[in-house]
Amino acid sequence: MRSLLATVFRPACPLCTRPAQGYFCVDCQRQIEATRLPQPWQFWQEPLPLAAWGRYQDALKRVLGALKYHNRPELARPLGHHLGDLWLTGGHGLPQPPGVVPIPIHPEKRKTRGYNQAELLAEAFCQYVGLKLYSNLLLRQTDTQAQHSLSAREREANLATAFAINPHHRRPKAPVLILDDIYTTGATARTAQAVLQQAGLRVVGILVVATGKADMPGESPVSKSKTGANGQMMKGTSQH
Ligand SMILES: [Zn+2]
């Protein structure tokens, strides 16, 4: 009877609805671990250093989908802690702790979704590692989701006006780290970087939960073009 009650009242795994141990069931936890990058700091280099926890595929892709599209904001916590563990390995080599700037989503989308998943990830991450969070420093001015029909160049042009600095927000004195859920072509990240730099802030890099970069890890970062085959993986979702 006791074990039956434990089974009944144990929270369900958000990926498969089997009883969870912690946030996920043992099996899904293992599958998420399997997407983890063996060399997460491989692309931590100019012009925009990138660190990613895992590959945007399989179980990790499903977790991010649940966080983003199926109203599971609580999933930002374990993922934010994964980012925290990654950060604490010190692969960034930064002497000064950066301020953390999550990529914003358009206010309309935020209203519909109820939250910005990047901001929730950044909150959990900052709490875990003790970095300062600058949630509303960047503003999203245009919704860039409905752009699938555009070419990569057109999308980049549209993105150029997508972000602005919030004039009422206090400015971080330290350099800043951009944080987002997913990195694929890097178009969004580069645009955010440019806007922050134009405002006189130094961007140390971008930290993401998952990357769809086709050349990560394994191949040399200079062996492929920036867009390459990555667009393929993100078809039907927004451009990152
Ligand atoms: Zn599960």
PDB file of C-alpha atoms and ligand atoms in Angstrom:
ATOM      1  CA  MET A   1       0.000   0.000   0.000  1.00  0.00           C
ATOM      2  CA  ARG A   2       2.772   2.391   0.920  1.00  0.00           C
ATOM      3  CA  SER A   3       4.586   1.819  -2.369  1.00  0.00           C
ATOM      4  CA  LEU A   4       1.322   2.227  -4.252  1.00  0.00           C
ATOM      5  CA  LEU A   5       0.730   5.598  -2.573  1.00  0.00           C
ATOM      6  CA  ALA A   6       4.302   6.652  -3.320  1.00  0.00           C
ATOM      7  CA  THR A   7       3.713   5.797  -6.956  1.00  0.00           C
ATOM      8  CA  VAL A   8       0.384   7.600  -7.074  1.00  0.00           C
ATOM      9  CA  PHE A   9       1.675  10.798  -5.459  1.00  0.00           C
ATOM     10  CA  ARG A  10       5.039  10.915  -7.119  1.00  0.00           C
ATOM     11  CA  PRO A  11       5.000  13.720  -9.730  1.00  0.00           C
ATOM     12  CA  ALA A  12       4.863  12.566 -13.343  1.00  0.00           C
ATOM     13  CA  CYS A  13       7.833  12.976 -15.636  1.00  0.00           C
ATOM     14  CA  PRO A  14       7.016  15.896 -17.985  1.00  0.00           C
ATOM     15  CA  LEU A  15       8.364  13.959 -20.975  1.00  0.00           C
ATOM     16  CA  CYS A  16       6.718  10.561 -20.596  1.00  0.00           C
ATOM     17  CA  THR A  17       4.330  10.835 -17.587  1.00  0.00           C
ATOM     18  CA  ARG A  18       5.990   7.910 -15.788  1.00  0.00           C
ATOM     19  CA  PRO A  19       6.757   8.580 -12.097  1.00  0.00           C
ATOM     20  CA  ALA A  20       9.593  11.088 -11.768  1.00  0.00           C
ATOM     21  CA  GLN A  21      12.654  10.996  -9.560  1.00  0.00           C
ATOM     22  CA  GLY A  22      13.320  14.682  -9.131  1.00  0.00           C
ATOM     23  CA  TYR A  23      12.215  16.495 -12.297  1.00  0.00           C
ATOM     24  CA  PHE A  24      12.274  13.585 -14.739  1.00  0.00           C
ATOM     25  CA  CYS A  25      11.989   9.819 -14.654  1.00  0.00           C
ATOM     26  CA  VAL A  26      15.248   7.890 -14.508  1.00  0.00           C
ATOM     27  CA  ASP A  27      15.018   6.912 -18.149  1.00  0.00           C
ATOM     28  CA  CYS A  28      14.391  10.441 -19.495  1.00  0.00           C
ATOM     29  CA  GLN A  29      17.089  11.809 -17.184  1.00  0.00           C
ATOM     30  CA  ARG A  30      19.502   9.362 -18.796  1.00  0.00           C
ATOM     31  CA  GLN A  31      18.357  10.375 -22.274  1.00  0.00           C
ATOM     32  CA  ILE A  32      18.840  14.059 -21.466  1.00  0.00           C
ATOM     33  CA  GLU A  33      22.348  13.330 -20.169  1.00  0.00           C
ATOM     34  CA  ALA A  34      23.083  11.570 -23.460  1.00  0.00           C
ATOM     35  CA  THR A  35      22.710  14.867 -25.379  1.00  0.00           C
ATOM     36  CA  ARG A  36      25.387  16.527 -23.269  1.00  0.00           C
ATOM     37  CA  LEU A  37      28.328  17.922 -25.232  1.00  0.00           C
ATOM     38  CA  PRO A  38      31.714  16.406 -24.430  1.00  0.00           C
ATOM     39  CA  GLN A  39      33.420  19.714 -25.298  1.00  0.00           C
ATOM     40  CA  PRO A  40      31.014  22.485 -24.268  1.00  0.00           C
ATOM     41  CA  TRP A  41      33.682  25.218 -24.464  1.00  0.00           C
ATOM     42  CA  GLN A  42      34.920  24.308 -27.921  1.00  0.00           C
ATOM     43  CA  PHE A  43      33.394  27.410 -29.509  1.00  0.00           C
ATOM     44  CA  TRP A  44      34.266  29.808 -26.711  1.00  0.00           C
ATOM     45  CA  GLN A  45      36.151  32.156 -29.006  1.00  0.00           C
ATOM     46  CA  GLU A  46      35.729  35.459 -30.844  1.00  0.00           C
ATOM     47  CA  PRO A  47      33.814  37.033 -32.434  1.00  0.00           C
ATOM     48  CA  LEU A  48      31.027  35.669 -30.202  1.00  0.00           C
ATOM     49  CA  PRO A  49      32.171  32.984 -27.746  1.00  0.00           C
ATOM     50  CA  LEU A  50      29.555  30.241 -27.366  1.00  0.00           C
ATOM     51  CA  ALA A  51      29.123  27.648 -24.659  1.00  0.00           C
ATOM     52  CA  ALA A  52      26.333  25.073 -24.817  1.00  0.00           C
ATOM     53  CA  TRP A  53      25.320  22.356 -22.391  1.00  0.00           C
ATOM     54  CA  GLY A  54      23.941  19.887 -24.931  1.00  0.00           C
ATOM     55  CA  ARG A  55      22.873  19.117 -28.455  1.00  0.00           C
ATOM     56  CA  TYR A  56      19.469  20.292 -29.649  1.00  0.00           C
ATOM     57  CA  GLN A  57      18.086  16.820 -30.274  1.00  0.00           C
ATOM     58  CA  ASP A  58      16.198  13.896 -28.718  1.00  0.00           C
ATOM     59  CA  ALA A  59      15.241  14.275 -25.063  1.00  0.00           C
ATOM     60  CA  LEU A  60      16.829  17.715 -24.639  1.00  0.00           C
ATOM     61  CA  LYS A  61      14.849  18.997 -27.623  1.00  0.00           C
ATOM     62  CA  ARG A  62      11.670  17.612 -26.025  1.00  0.00           C
ATOM     63  CA  VAL A  63      12.429  19.258 -22.672  1.00  0.00           C
ATOM     64  CA  LEU A  64      13.019  22.620 -24.343  1.00  0.00           C
ATOM     65  CA  GLY A  65       9.822  22.152 -26.345  1.00  0.00           C
ATOM     66  CA  ALA A  66       7.874  21.465 -23.148  1.00  0.00           C
ATOM     67  CA  LEU A  67       9.423  24.494 -21.452  1.00  0.00           C
ATOM     68  CA  LYS A  68       8.657  26.749 -24.378  1.00  0.00           C
ATOM     69  CA  TYR A  69       5.417  25.536 -25.885  1.00  0.00           C
ATOM     70  CA  HIS A  70       3.652  23.343 -23.312  1.00  0.00           C
ATOM     71  CA  ASN A  71       3.493  25.624 -20.318  1.00  0.00           C
ATOM     72  CA  ARG A  72       6.138  23.916 -18.182  1.00  0.00           C
ATOM     73  CA  PRO A  73       8.050  26.939 -16.805  1.00  0.00           C
ATOM     74  CA  GLU A  74       9.334  24.833 -13.885  1.00  0.00           C
ATOM     75  CA  LEU A  75      11.630  23.000 -16.320  1.00  0.00           C
ATOM     76  CA  ALA A  76      13.808  26.111 -16.455  1.00  0.00           C
ATOM     77  CA  ARG A  77      15.132  25.206 -13.026  1.00  0.00           C
ATOM     78  CA  PRO A  78      16.943  21.926 -13.738  1.00  0.00           C
ATOM     79  CA  LEU A  79      18.156  23.293 -17.082  1.00  0.00           C
ATOM     80  CA  GLY A  80      19.381  26.505 -15.440  1.00  0.00           C
ATOM     81  CA  HIS A  81      21.266  24.384 -12.931  1.00  0.00           C
ATOM     82  CA  HIS A  82      22.854  22.381 -15.743  1.00  0.00           C
ATOM     83  CA  LEU A  83      24.071  25.703 -17.148  1.00  0.00           C
ATOM     84  CA  GLY A  84      25.302  26.594 -13.683  1.00  0.00           C
ATOM     85  CA  ASP A  85      27.322  23.390 -13.413  1.00  0.00           C
ATOM     86  CA  LEU A  86      28.785  24.085 -16.843  1.00  0.00           C
ATOM     87  CA  TRP A  87      29.683  27.668 -15.897  1.00  0.00           C
ATOM     88  CA  LEU A  88      31.352  26.570 -12.677  1.00  0.00           C
ATOM     89  CA  THR A  89      33.762  24.350 -14.586  1.00  0.00           C
ATOM     90  CA  GLY A  90      35.409  27.674 -15.485  1.00  0.00           C
ATOM     91  CA  GLY A  91      35.976  26.976 -19.174  1.00  0.00           C
ATOM     92  CA  HIS A  92      35.228  30.647 -19.911  1.00  0.00           C
ATOM     93  CA  GLY A  93      38.441  31.730 -18.205  1.00  0.00           C
ATOM     94  CA  LEU A  94      36.951  35.086 -17.233  1.00  0.00           C
ATOM     95  CA  PRO A  95      38.638  36.945 -14.388  1.00  0.00           C
ATOM     96  CA  GLN A  96      35.590  39.150 -13.721  1.00  0.00           C
ATOM     97  CA  PRO A  97      32.047  37.840 -13.150  1.00  0.00           C
ATOM     98  CA  PRO A  98      29.770  39.072 -15.964  1.00  0.00           C
ATOM     99  CA  GLY A  99      26.215  40.355 -15.688  1.00  0.00           C
ATOM    100  CA  VAL A 100      23.667  38.051 -17.311  1.00  0.00           C
ATOM    101  CA  VAL A 101      21.315  39.271 -20.068  1.00  0.00           C
ATOM    102  CA  PRO A 102      18.627  36.838 -21.255  1.00  0.00           C
ATOM    103  CA  ILE A 103      17.385  37.136 -24.844  1.00  0.00           C
ATOM    104  CA  PRO A 104      13.956  38.772 -24.630  1.00  0.00           C
ATOM    105  CA  ILE A 105      10.841  37.664 -26.473  1.00  0.00           C
ATOM    106  CA  HIS A 106       8.247  40.023 -27.892  1.00  0.00           C
ATOM    107  CA  PRO A 107       5.793  41.371 -25.252  1.00  0.00           C
ATOM    108  CA  GLU A 108       2.851  39.882 -27.179  1.00  0.00           C
ATOM    109  CA  LYS A 109       4.435  36.436 -27.158  1.00  0.00           C
ATOM    110  CA  ARG A 110       5.291  36.802 -23.506  1.00  0.00           C
ATOM    111  CA  LYS A 111       1.669  37.616 -22.768  1.00  0.00           C
ATOM    112  CA  THR A 112       0.453  34.521 -24.609  1.00  0.00           C
ATOM    113  CA  ARG A 113       3.096  32.193 -23.153  1.00  0.00           C
ATOM    114  CA  GLY A 114       3.010  33.767 -19.711  1.00  0.00           C
ATOM    115  CA  TYR A 115       6.799  33.850 -19.365  1.00  0.00           C
ATOM    116  CA  ASN A 116      10.054  34.195 -21.246  1.00  0.00           C
ATOM    117  CA  GLN A 117      11.852  30.849 -21.062  1.00  0.00           C
ATOM    118  CA  ALA A 118      15.303  32.469 -21.487  1.00  0.00           C
ATOM    119  CA  GLU A 119      14.605  34.751 -18.540  1.00  0.00           C
ATOM    120  CA  LEU A 120      13.531  31.817 -16.345  1.00  0.00           C
ATOM    121  CA  LEU A 121      16.671  29.916 -17.337  1.00  0.00           C
ATOM    122  CA  ALA A 122      18.779  32.985 -16.538  1.00  0.00           C
ATOM    123  CA  GLU A 123      17.056  33.354 -13.156  1.00  0.00           C
ATOM    124  CA  ALA A 124      17.759  29.749 -12.179  1.00  0.00           C
ATOM    125  CA  PHE A 125      21.313  30.028 -13.520  1.00  0.00           C
ATOM    126  CA  CYS A 126      22.095  33.295 -11.694  1.00  0.00           C
ATOM    127  CA  GLN A 127      20.656  32.000  -8.446  1.00  0.00           C
ATOM    128  CA  TYR A 128      22.834  28.910  -8.744  1.00  0.00           C
ATOM    129  CA  VAL A 129      26.147  30.584  -9.609  1.00  0.00           C
ATOM    130  CA  GLY A 130      25.651  33.979  -7.926  1.00  0.00           C
ATOM    131  CA  LEU A 131      25.856  36.178 -11.023  1.00  0.00           C
ATOM    132  CA  LYS A 132      23.794  39.347 -11.400  1.00  0.00           C
ATOM    133  CA  LEU A 133      20.727  39.197 -13.630  1.00  0.00           C
ATOM    134  CA  TYR A 134      19.726  42.015 -16.006  1.00  0.00           C
ATOM    135  CA  SER A 135      16.346  40.784 -17.164  1.00  0.00           C
ATOM    136  CA  ASN A 136      14.900  43.847 -18.847  1.00  0.00           C
ATOM    137  CA  LEU A 137      18.031  45.469 -20.201  1.00  0.00           C
ATOM    138  CA  LEU A 138      17.325  44.244 -23.718  1.00  0.00           C
ATOM    139  CA  LEU A 139      13.918  44.847 -25.277  1.00  0.00           C
ATOM    140  CA  ARG A 140      12.360  42.909 -28.134  1.00  0.00           C
ATOM    141  CA  GLN A 141      10.758  45.322 -30.553  1.00  0.00           C
ATOM    142  CA  THR A 142       9.627  43.038 -33.350  1.00  0.00           C
ATOM    143  CA  ASP A 143       8.358  39.505 -33.306  1.00  0.00           C
ATOM    144  CA  THR A 144      10.676  37.587 -35.599  1.00  0.00           C
ATOM    145  CA  GLN A 145       8.862  34.277 -35.445  1.00  0.00           C
ATOM    146  CA  ALA A 146       6.733  34.600 -38.578  1.00  0.00           C
ATOM    147  CA  GLN A 147       9.696  34.747 -40.894  1.00  0.00           C
ATOM    148  CA  HIS A 148      10.070  31.206 -42.157  1.00  0.00           C
ATOM    149  CA  SER A 149       9.373  32.235 -45.714  1.00  0.00           C
ATOM    150  CA  LEU A 150      12.221  34.740 -45.746  1.00  0.00           C
ATOM    151  CA  SER A 151      15.743  34.046 -46.868  1.00  0.00           C
ATOM    152  CA  ALA A 152      18.543  33.990 -44.311  1.00  0.00           C
ATOM    153  CA  ARG A 153      19.670  37.431 -45.467  1.00  0.00           C
ATOM    154  CA  GLU A 154      16.158  38.882 -45.180  1.00  0.00           C
ATOM    155  CA  ARG A 155      15.813  37.414 -41.715  1.00  0.00           C
ATOM    156  CA  GLU A 156      19.095  38.974 -40.609  1.00  0.00           C
ATOM    157  CA  ALA A 157      17.946  42.327 -41.980  1.00  0.00           C
ATOM    158  CA  ASN A 158      14.695  42.039 -40.016  1.00  0.00           C
ATOM    159  CA  LEU A 159      16.570  41.020 -36.918  1.00  0.00           C
ATOM    160  CA  ALA A 160      18.711  44.129 -37.099  1.00  0.00           C
ATOM    161  CA  THR A 161      15.855  46.174 -35.643  1.00  0.00           C
ATOM    162  CA  ALA A 162      14.550  43.432 -33.349  1.00  0.00           C
ATOM    163  CA  PHE A 163      16.330  44.551 -30.181  1.00  0.00           C
ATOM    164  CA  ALA A 164      16.836  47.793 -28.318  1.00  0.00           C
ATOM    165  CA  ILE A 165      18.380  48.792 -25.010  1.00  0.00           C
ATOM    166  CA  ASN A 166      15.891  49.702 -22.311  1.00  0.00           C
ATOM    167  CA  PRO A 167      16.747  53.346 -21.534  1.00  0.00           C
ATOM    168  CA  HIS A 168      15.274  53.073 -18.025  1.00  0.00           C
ATOM    169  CA  HIS A 169      17.258  50.017 -16.995  1.00  0.00           C
ATOM    170  CA  ARG A 170      20.395  50.364 -14.862  1.00  0.00           C
ATOM    171  CA  ARG A 171      23.551  49.639 -16.846  1.00  0.00           C
ATOM    172  CA  PRO A 172      25.818  46.851 -15.701  1.00  0.00           C
ATOM    173  CA  LYS A 173      29.352  48.007 -14.922  1.00  0.00           C
ATOM    174  CA  ALA A 174      30.752  44.581 -15.671  1.00  0.00           C
ATOM    175  CA  PRO A 175      30.805  42.942 -19.113  1.00  0.00           C
ATOM    176  CA  VAL A 176      27.717  40.909 -19.951  1.00  0.00           C
ATOM    177  CA  LEU A 177      26.955  37.308 -20.807  1.00  0.00           C
ATOM    178  CA  ILE A 178      24.000  36.647 -23.123  1.00  0.00           C
ATOM    179  CA  LEU A 179      21.825  33.680 -22.169  1.00  0.00           C
ATOM    180  CA  ASP A 180      19.299  31.854 -24.339  1.00  0.00           C
ATOM    181  CA  ASP A 181      17.632  28.464 -24.592  1.00  0.00           C
ATOM    182  CA  ILE A 182      18.796  27.471 -28.087  1.00  0.00           C
ATOM    183  CA  TYR A 183      21.526  28.496 -30.522  1.00  0.00           C
ATOM    184  CA  THR A 184      21.380  27.481 -34.161  1.00  0.00           C
ATOM    185  CA  THR A 185      22.496  29.955 -36.803  1.00  0.00           C
ATOM    186  CA  GLY A 186      23.467  32.519 -34.169  1.00  0.00           C
ATOM    187  CA  ALA A 187      21.601  35.305 -35.990  1.00  0.00           C
ATOM    188  CA  THR A 188      19.632  36.307 -32.887  1.00  0.00           C
ATOM    189  CA  ALA A 189      22.690  36.162 -30.658  1.00  0.00           C
ATOM    190  CA  ARG A 190      24.809  38.268 -33.020  1.00  0.00           C
ATOM    191  CA  THR A 191      22.080  40.896 -33.271  1.00  0.00           C
ATOM    192  CA  ALA A 192      21.741  41.099 -29.492  1.00  0.00           C
ATOM    193  CA  GLN A 193      25.525  41.319 -29.192  1.00  0.00           C
ATOM    194  CA  ALA A 194      25.644  44.209 -31.672  1.00  0.00           C
ATOM    195  CA  VAL A 195      22.934  46.163 -29.831  1.00  0.00           C
ATOM    196  CA  LEU A 196      24.634  45.672 -26.459  1.00  0.00           C
ATOM    197  CA  GLN A 197      28.005  46.686 -27.886  1.00  0.00           C
ATOM    198  CA  GLN A 198      26.523  49.782 -29.508  1.00  0.00           C
ATOM    199  CA  ALA A 199      25.367  50.749 -26.032  1.00  0.00           C
ATOM    200  CA  GLY A 200      28.961  50.532 -24.838  1.00  0.00           C
ATOM    201  CA  LEU A 201      28.710  47.155 -23.105  1.00  0.00           C
ATOM    202  CA  ARG A 202      31.260  44.421 -23.568  1.00  0.00           C
ATOM    203  CA  VAL A 203      29.768  41.033 -24.426  1.00  0.00           C
ATOM    204  CA  VAL A 204      31.854  38.135 -23.150  1.00  0.00           C
ATOM    205  CA  GLY A 205      29.836  35.450 -24.930  1.00  0.00           C
ATOM    206  CA  ILE A 206      26.605  33.505 -25.069  1.00  0.00           C
ATOM    207  CA  LEU A 207      25.556  30.590 -22.903  1.00  0.00           C
ATOM    208  CA  VAL A 208      22.782  28.269 -24.121  1.00  0.00           C
ATOM    209  CA  VAL A 209      21.150  25.042 -23.020  1.00  0.00           C
ATOM    210  CA  ALA A 210      21.271  23.483 -26.471  1.00  0.00           C
ATOM    211  CA  THR A 211      22.932  24.092 -29.788  1.00  0.00           C
ATOM    212  CA  GLY A 212      21.813  22.961 -33.209  1.00  0.00           C
ATOM    213  CA  LYS A 213      25.124  23.996 -34.719  1.00  0.00           C
ATOM    214  CA  ALA A 214      25.896  21.180 -37.114  1.00  0.00           C
ATOM    215  CA  ASP A 215      29.625  21.436 -36.535  1.00  0.00           C
ATOM    216  CA  MET A 216      29.522  21.101 -32.765  1.00  0.00           C
ATOM    217  CA  PRO A 217      31.475  19.256 -31.488  1.00  0.00           C
ATOM    218  CA  GLY A 218      33.851  17.132 -33.564  1.00  0.00           C
ATOM    219  CA  GLU A 219      34.717  19.358 -36.490  1.00  0.00           C
ATOM    220  CA  SER A 220      36.775  22.497 -36.478  1.00  0.00           C
ATOM    221  CA  PRO A 221      34.667  25.643 -35.991  1.00  0.00           C
ATOM    222  CA  VAL A 222      36.149  27.269 -39.088  1.00  0.00           C
ATOM    223  CA  SER A 223      35.347  24.370 -41.381  1.00  0.00           C
ATOM    224  CA  LYS A 224      31.725  25.344 -41.973  1.00  0.00           C
ATOM    225  CA  SER A 225      29.866  28.505 -42.828  1.00  0.00           C
ATOM    226  CA  LYS A 226      27.873  30.183 -40.077  1.00  0.00           C
ATOM    227  CA  THR A 227      24.496  29.287 -41.483  1.00  0.00           C
ATOM    228  CA  GLY A 228      25.297  25.992 -43.193  1.00  0.00           C
ATOM    229  CA  ALA A 229      22.870  23.160 -42.659  1.00  0.00           C
ATOM    230  CA  ASN A 230      21.648  24.531 -39.337  1.00  0.00           C
ATOM    231  CA  GLY A 231      18.543  26.225 -40.694  1.00  0.00           C
ATOM    232  CA  GLN A 232      17.226  22.800 -41.585  1.00  0.00           C
ATOM    233  CA  MET A 233      16.967  21.717 -37.962  1.00  0.00           C
ATOM    234  CA  MET A 234      14.908  24.696 -36.906  1.00  0.00           C
ATOM    235  CA  LYS A 235      12.280  24.585 -39.628  1.00  0.00           C
ATOM    236  CA  GLY A 236       8.885  25.514 -38.311  1.00  0.00           C
ATOM    237  CA  THR A 237      10.212  27.240 -35.218  1.00  0.00           C
ATOM    238  CA  SER A 238      11.628  30.658 -34.687  1.00  0.00           C
ATOM    239  CA  GLN A 239      15.066  31.754 -35.815  1.00  0.00           C
ATOM    240  CA  HIS A 240      17.693  31.737 -33.088  1.00  0.00           C
TER     241      HIS A 240
HETATM  242 ZN    ZN B   1      10.281  10.290 -18.416  1.00  0.00          ZN
END
